[in-house]
Coordinates of C-alpha atoms and ligand atoms in Angstrom, one line a residue:
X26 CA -10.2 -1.1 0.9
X27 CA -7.3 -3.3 0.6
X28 CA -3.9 -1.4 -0.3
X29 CA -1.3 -4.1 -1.8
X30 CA 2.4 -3.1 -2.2
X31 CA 5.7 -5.0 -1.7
X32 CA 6.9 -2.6 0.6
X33 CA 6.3 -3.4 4.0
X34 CA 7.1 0.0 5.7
X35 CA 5.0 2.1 3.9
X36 CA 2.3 -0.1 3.8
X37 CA 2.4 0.2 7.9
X38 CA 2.9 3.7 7.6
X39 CA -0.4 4.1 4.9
X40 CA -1.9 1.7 8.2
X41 CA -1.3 3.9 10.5
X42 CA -2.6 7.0 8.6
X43 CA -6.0 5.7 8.0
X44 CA -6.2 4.9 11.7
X45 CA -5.5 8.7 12.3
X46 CA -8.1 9.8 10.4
X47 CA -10.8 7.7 11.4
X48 CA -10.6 5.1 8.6
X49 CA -9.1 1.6 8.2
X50 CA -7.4 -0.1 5.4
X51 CA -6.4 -3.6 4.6
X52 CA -2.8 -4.1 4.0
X53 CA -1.2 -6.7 2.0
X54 CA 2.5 -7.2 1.3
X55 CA 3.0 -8.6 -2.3
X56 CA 5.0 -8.6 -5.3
X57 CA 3.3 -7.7 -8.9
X58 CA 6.3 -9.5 -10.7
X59 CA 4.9 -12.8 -9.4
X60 CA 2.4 -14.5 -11.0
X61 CA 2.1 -16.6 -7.3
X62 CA 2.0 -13.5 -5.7
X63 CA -0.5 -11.8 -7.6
X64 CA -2.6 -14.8 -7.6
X65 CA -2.1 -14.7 -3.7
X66 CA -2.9 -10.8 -3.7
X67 CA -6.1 -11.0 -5.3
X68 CA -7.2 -13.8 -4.1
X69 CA -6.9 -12.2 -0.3
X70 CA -8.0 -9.6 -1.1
X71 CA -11.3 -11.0 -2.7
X72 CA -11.8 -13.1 0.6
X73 CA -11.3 -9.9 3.3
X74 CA -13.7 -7.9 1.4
X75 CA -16.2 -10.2 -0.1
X76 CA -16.2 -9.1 -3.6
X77 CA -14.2 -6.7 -5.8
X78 CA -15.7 -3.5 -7.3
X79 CA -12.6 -1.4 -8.5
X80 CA -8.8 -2.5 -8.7
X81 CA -6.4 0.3 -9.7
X82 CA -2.9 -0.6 -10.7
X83 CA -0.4 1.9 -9.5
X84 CA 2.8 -0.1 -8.6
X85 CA 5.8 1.1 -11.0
X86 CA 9.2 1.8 -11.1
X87 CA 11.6 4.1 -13.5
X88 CA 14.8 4.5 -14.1
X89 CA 17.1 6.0 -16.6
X90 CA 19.8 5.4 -18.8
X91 CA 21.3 5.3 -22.2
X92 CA 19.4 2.9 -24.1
X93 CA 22.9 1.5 -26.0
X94 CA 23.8 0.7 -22.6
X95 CA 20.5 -0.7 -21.3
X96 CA 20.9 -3.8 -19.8
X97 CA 18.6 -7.0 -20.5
X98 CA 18.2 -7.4 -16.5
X99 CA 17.3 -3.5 -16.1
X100 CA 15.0 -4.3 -19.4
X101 CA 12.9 -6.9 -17.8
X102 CA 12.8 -6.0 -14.4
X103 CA 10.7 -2.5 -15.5
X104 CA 8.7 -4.4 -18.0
X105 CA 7.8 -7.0 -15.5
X106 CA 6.7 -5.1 -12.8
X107 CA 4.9 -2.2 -14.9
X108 CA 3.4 -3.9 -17.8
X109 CA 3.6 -7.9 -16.8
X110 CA 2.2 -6.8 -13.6
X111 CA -0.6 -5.0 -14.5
X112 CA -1.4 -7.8 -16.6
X113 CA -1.3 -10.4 -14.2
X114 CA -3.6 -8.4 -11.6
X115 CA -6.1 -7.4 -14.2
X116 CA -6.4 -11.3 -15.1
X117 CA -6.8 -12.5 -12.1
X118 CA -9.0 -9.7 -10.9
X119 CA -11.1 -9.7 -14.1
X120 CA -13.4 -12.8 -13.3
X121 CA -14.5 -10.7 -9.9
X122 CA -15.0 -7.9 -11.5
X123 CA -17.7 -9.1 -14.3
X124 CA -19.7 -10.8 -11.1
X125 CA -19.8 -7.1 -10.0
X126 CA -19.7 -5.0 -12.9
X127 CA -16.9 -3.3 -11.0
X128 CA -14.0 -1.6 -13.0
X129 CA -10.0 -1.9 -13.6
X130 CA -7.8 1.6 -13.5
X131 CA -4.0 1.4 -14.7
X132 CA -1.3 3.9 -14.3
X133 CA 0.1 4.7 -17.4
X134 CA 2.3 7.6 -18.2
X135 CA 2.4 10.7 -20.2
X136 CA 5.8 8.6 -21.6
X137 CA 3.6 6.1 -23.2
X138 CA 2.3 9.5 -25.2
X139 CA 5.4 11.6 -26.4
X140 CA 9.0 10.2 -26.6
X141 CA 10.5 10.5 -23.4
X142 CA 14.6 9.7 -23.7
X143 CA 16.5 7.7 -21.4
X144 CA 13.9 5.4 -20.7
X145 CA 13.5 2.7 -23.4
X146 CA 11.9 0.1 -21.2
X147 CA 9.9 2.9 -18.9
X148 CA 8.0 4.3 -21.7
X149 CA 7.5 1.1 -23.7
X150 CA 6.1 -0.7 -20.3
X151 CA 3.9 2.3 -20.4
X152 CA 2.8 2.1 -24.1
X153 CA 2.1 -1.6 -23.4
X154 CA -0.1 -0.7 -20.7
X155 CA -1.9 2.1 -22.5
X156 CA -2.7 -0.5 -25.1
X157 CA -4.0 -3.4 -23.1
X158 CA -5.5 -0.8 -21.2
X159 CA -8.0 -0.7 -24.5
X160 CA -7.9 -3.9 -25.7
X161 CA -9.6 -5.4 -22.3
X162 CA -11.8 -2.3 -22.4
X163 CA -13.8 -3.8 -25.9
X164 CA -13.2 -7.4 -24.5
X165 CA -15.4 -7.0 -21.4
X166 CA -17.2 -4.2 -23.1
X167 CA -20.1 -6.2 -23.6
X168 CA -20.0 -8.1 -20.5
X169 CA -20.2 -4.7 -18.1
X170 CA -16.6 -4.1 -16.9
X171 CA -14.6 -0.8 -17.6
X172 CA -11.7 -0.4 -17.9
X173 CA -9.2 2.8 -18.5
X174 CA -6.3 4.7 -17.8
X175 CA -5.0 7.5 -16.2
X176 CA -1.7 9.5 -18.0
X177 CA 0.0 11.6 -15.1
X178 CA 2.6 14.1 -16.5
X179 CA 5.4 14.4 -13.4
X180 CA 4.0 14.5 -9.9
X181 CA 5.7 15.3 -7.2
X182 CA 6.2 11.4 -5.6
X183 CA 9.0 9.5 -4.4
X184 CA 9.7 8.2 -8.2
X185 CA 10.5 11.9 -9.3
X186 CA 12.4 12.5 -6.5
X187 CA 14.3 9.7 -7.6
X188 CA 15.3 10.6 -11.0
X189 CA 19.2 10.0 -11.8
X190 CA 19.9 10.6 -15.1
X191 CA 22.5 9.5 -17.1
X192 CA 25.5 10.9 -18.3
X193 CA 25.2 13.9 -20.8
X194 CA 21.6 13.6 -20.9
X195 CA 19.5 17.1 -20.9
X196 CA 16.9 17.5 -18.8
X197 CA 15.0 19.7 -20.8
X198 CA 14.2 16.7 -23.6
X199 CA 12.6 14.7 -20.1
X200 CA 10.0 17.3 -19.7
X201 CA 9.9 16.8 -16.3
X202 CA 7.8 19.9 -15.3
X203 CA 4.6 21.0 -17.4
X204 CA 4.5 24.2 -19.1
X205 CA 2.5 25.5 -15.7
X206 CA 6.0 25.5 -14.1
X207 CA 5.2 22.9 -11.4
X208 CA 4.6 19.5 -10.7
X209 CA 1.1 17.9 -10.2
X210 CA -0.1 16.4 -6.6
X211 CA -0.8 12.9 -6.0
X212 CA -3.5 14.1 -4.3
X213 CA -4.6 15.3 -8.1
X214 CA -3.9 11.7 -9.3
X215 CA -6.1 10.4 -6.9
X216 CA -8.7 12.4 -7.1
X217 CA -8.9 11.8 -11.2
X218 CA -8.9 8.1 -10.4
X219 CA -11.8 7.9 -8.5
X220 CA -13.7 9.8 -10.6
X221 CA -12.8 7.5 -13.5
X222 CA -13.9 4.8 -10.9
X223 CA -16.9 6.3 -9.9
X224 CA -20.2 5.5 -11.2
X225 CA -20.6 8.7 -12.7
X226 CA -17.9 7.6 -15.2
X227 CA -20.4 4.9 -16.4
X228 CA -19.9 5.6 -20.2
X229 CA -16.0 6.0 -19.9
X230 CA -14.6 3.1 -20.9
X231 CA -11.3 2.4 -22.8
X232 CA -10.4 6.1 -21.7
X233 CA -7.1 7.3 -20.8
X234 CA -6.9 10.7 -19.1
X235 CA -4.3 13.0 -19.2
X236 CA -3.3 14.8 -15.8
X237 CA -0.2 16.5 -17.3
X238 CA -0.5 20.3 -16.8
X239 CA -0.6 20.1 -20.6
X240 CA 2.7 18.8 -21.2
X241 CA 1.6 17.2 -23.7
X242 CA -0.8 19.6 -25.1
Ligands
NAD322 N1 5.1 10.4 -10.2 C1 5.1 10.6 -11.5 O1 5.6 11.6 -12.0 C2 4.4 9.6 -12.4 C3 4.2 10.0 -13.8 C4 3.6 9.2 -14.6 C5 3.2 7.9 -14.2 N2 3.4 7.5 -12.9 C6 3.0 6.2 -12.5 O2 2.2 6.3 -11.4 C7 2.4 5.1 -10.6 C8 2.7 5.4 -9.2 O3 3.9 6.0 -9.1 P1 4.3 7.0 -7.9 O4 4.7 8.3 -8.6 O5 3.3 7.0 -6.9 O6 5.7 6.3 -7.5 P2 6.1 5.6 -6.1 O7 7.4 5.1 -6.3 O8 5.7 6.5 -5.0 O9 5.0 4.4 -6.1 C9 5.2 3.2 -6.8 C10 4.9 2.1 -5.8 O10 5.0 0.8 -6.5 C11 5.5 -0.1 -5.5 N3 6.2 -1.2 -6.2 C12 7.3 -1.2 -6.9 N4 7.6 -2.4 -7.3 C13 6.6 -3.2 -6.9 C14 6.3 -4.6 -7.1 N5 7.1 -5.4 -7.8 N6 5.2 -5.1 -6.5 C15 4.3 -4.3 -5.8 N7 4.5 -3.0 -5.6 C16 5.7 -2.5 -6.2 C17 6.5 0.7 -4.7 O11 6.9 0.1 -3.5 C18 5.8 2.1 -4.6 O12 5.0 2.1 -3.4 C19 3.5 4.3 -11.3 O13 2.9 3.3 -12.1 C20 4.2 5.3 -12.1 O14 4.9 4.8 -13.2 C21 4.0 8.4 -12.0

């Protein structure tokens, strides 16, 4: 498994944790927001493992604020890294995929399903990746690769524990927490993506699966 992220630190830190419980994982430091980098990514990451079978997109970032005072640069920095990123990795993924049959999973976001305030470019970056999310799934249909989505509703990460909302905005209207009164686990996430991975998924394809504790039910 190669584990891609543009923070170093971690990255050593997810190192050290497969070594402590008996597993190894390749680490690669690497920036989704450039097309050079991306190329760079997959291309390693092709050559240390020898083929691809599954490549999930997880990296994201949020943030929040009034969208008459969104800025342009605040704009295109979360559109390029969560929806311009998953783009470039899925296309320069894609042709090692078909030669395996192998499958894409994106993050998307329970804000690419219900109107989430404070976070014009968040939940349209989302939205875009919801939708390419099913346009690749009928345009490799044919040729044997999958491709789908998983929806988290608020999970207890660093992202969440990172929420600074602006001025005079209501927490309530953010639905941060589902109606179950608590937050999902990552551990949760996880789990739903490697099912959707998995080849007892085989017919799910152009999915996207909500893992919200019904907050959007
Ligand atoms: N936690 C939630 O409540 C929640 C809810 C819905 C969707 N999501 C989505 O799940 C995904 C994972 O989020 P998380 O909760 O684990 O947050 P997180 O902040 O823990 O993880 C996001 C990761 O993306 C990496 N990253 C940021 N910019 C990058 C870049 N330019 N290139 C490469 N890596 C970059 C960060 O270093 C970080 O490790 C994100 O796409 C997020 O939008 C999270």
């Amino acid at each position: 498994m190669v584990a891609a992220d543009v923070n170093a630190e971690l990255l050593e830190k997810l190192s050290a944790d497969a070594d402590g419980l008996g597993g190894s994982i390749t680490t690669l430091v690497g920036d989704v927001s450039s097309e050079r980098g991306v190329e760079t990514m997959v291309a390693e990451s092709h050559a240390r493992l020898g083929k691809l079978d599954v490549v999930v997109n997880v990296a994201g970032v949020l943030s929040f604020c009034h969208t008459h005072e969104h800025s342009l640069d605040e704009w295109n920095r979360l559109i390029t890294i969560n929806l311009t990123g998953t783009f470039l990795v899925c296309r320069e993924a894609i042709p090692h995929l078909l030669a395996t049959r192998g499958n894409i999973v994106n993050l998307a976001s329970t804000a690419a399903h219900k109107g989430q305030p404070w976070a014009a470019a968040y939940v349209a970056s989302k939205g875009g990746v919801l939708a390419l999310t099913r346009a690749l799934a009928v345009e490799y249909a044919a040729a044997g690769l999958r491709v789908n989505s998983i929806s988290p509703g608020a999970i207890d990460t660093p992202i969440t524990a990172a929420f600074h909302l602006p001025e005079g905005a209501d927490i309530a209207l953010i639905n941060r927490v589902s109606p179950m009164g608590k937050f999902g686990t990552p551990e949760g996430i996880a789990a739903g993506i490697a099912y959707v991975a998995s080849d007892e998924a085989s017919h799910m394809n152009g999915a996207d699966v909500l893992i919200d504790g019904a907050t959007t039910a």
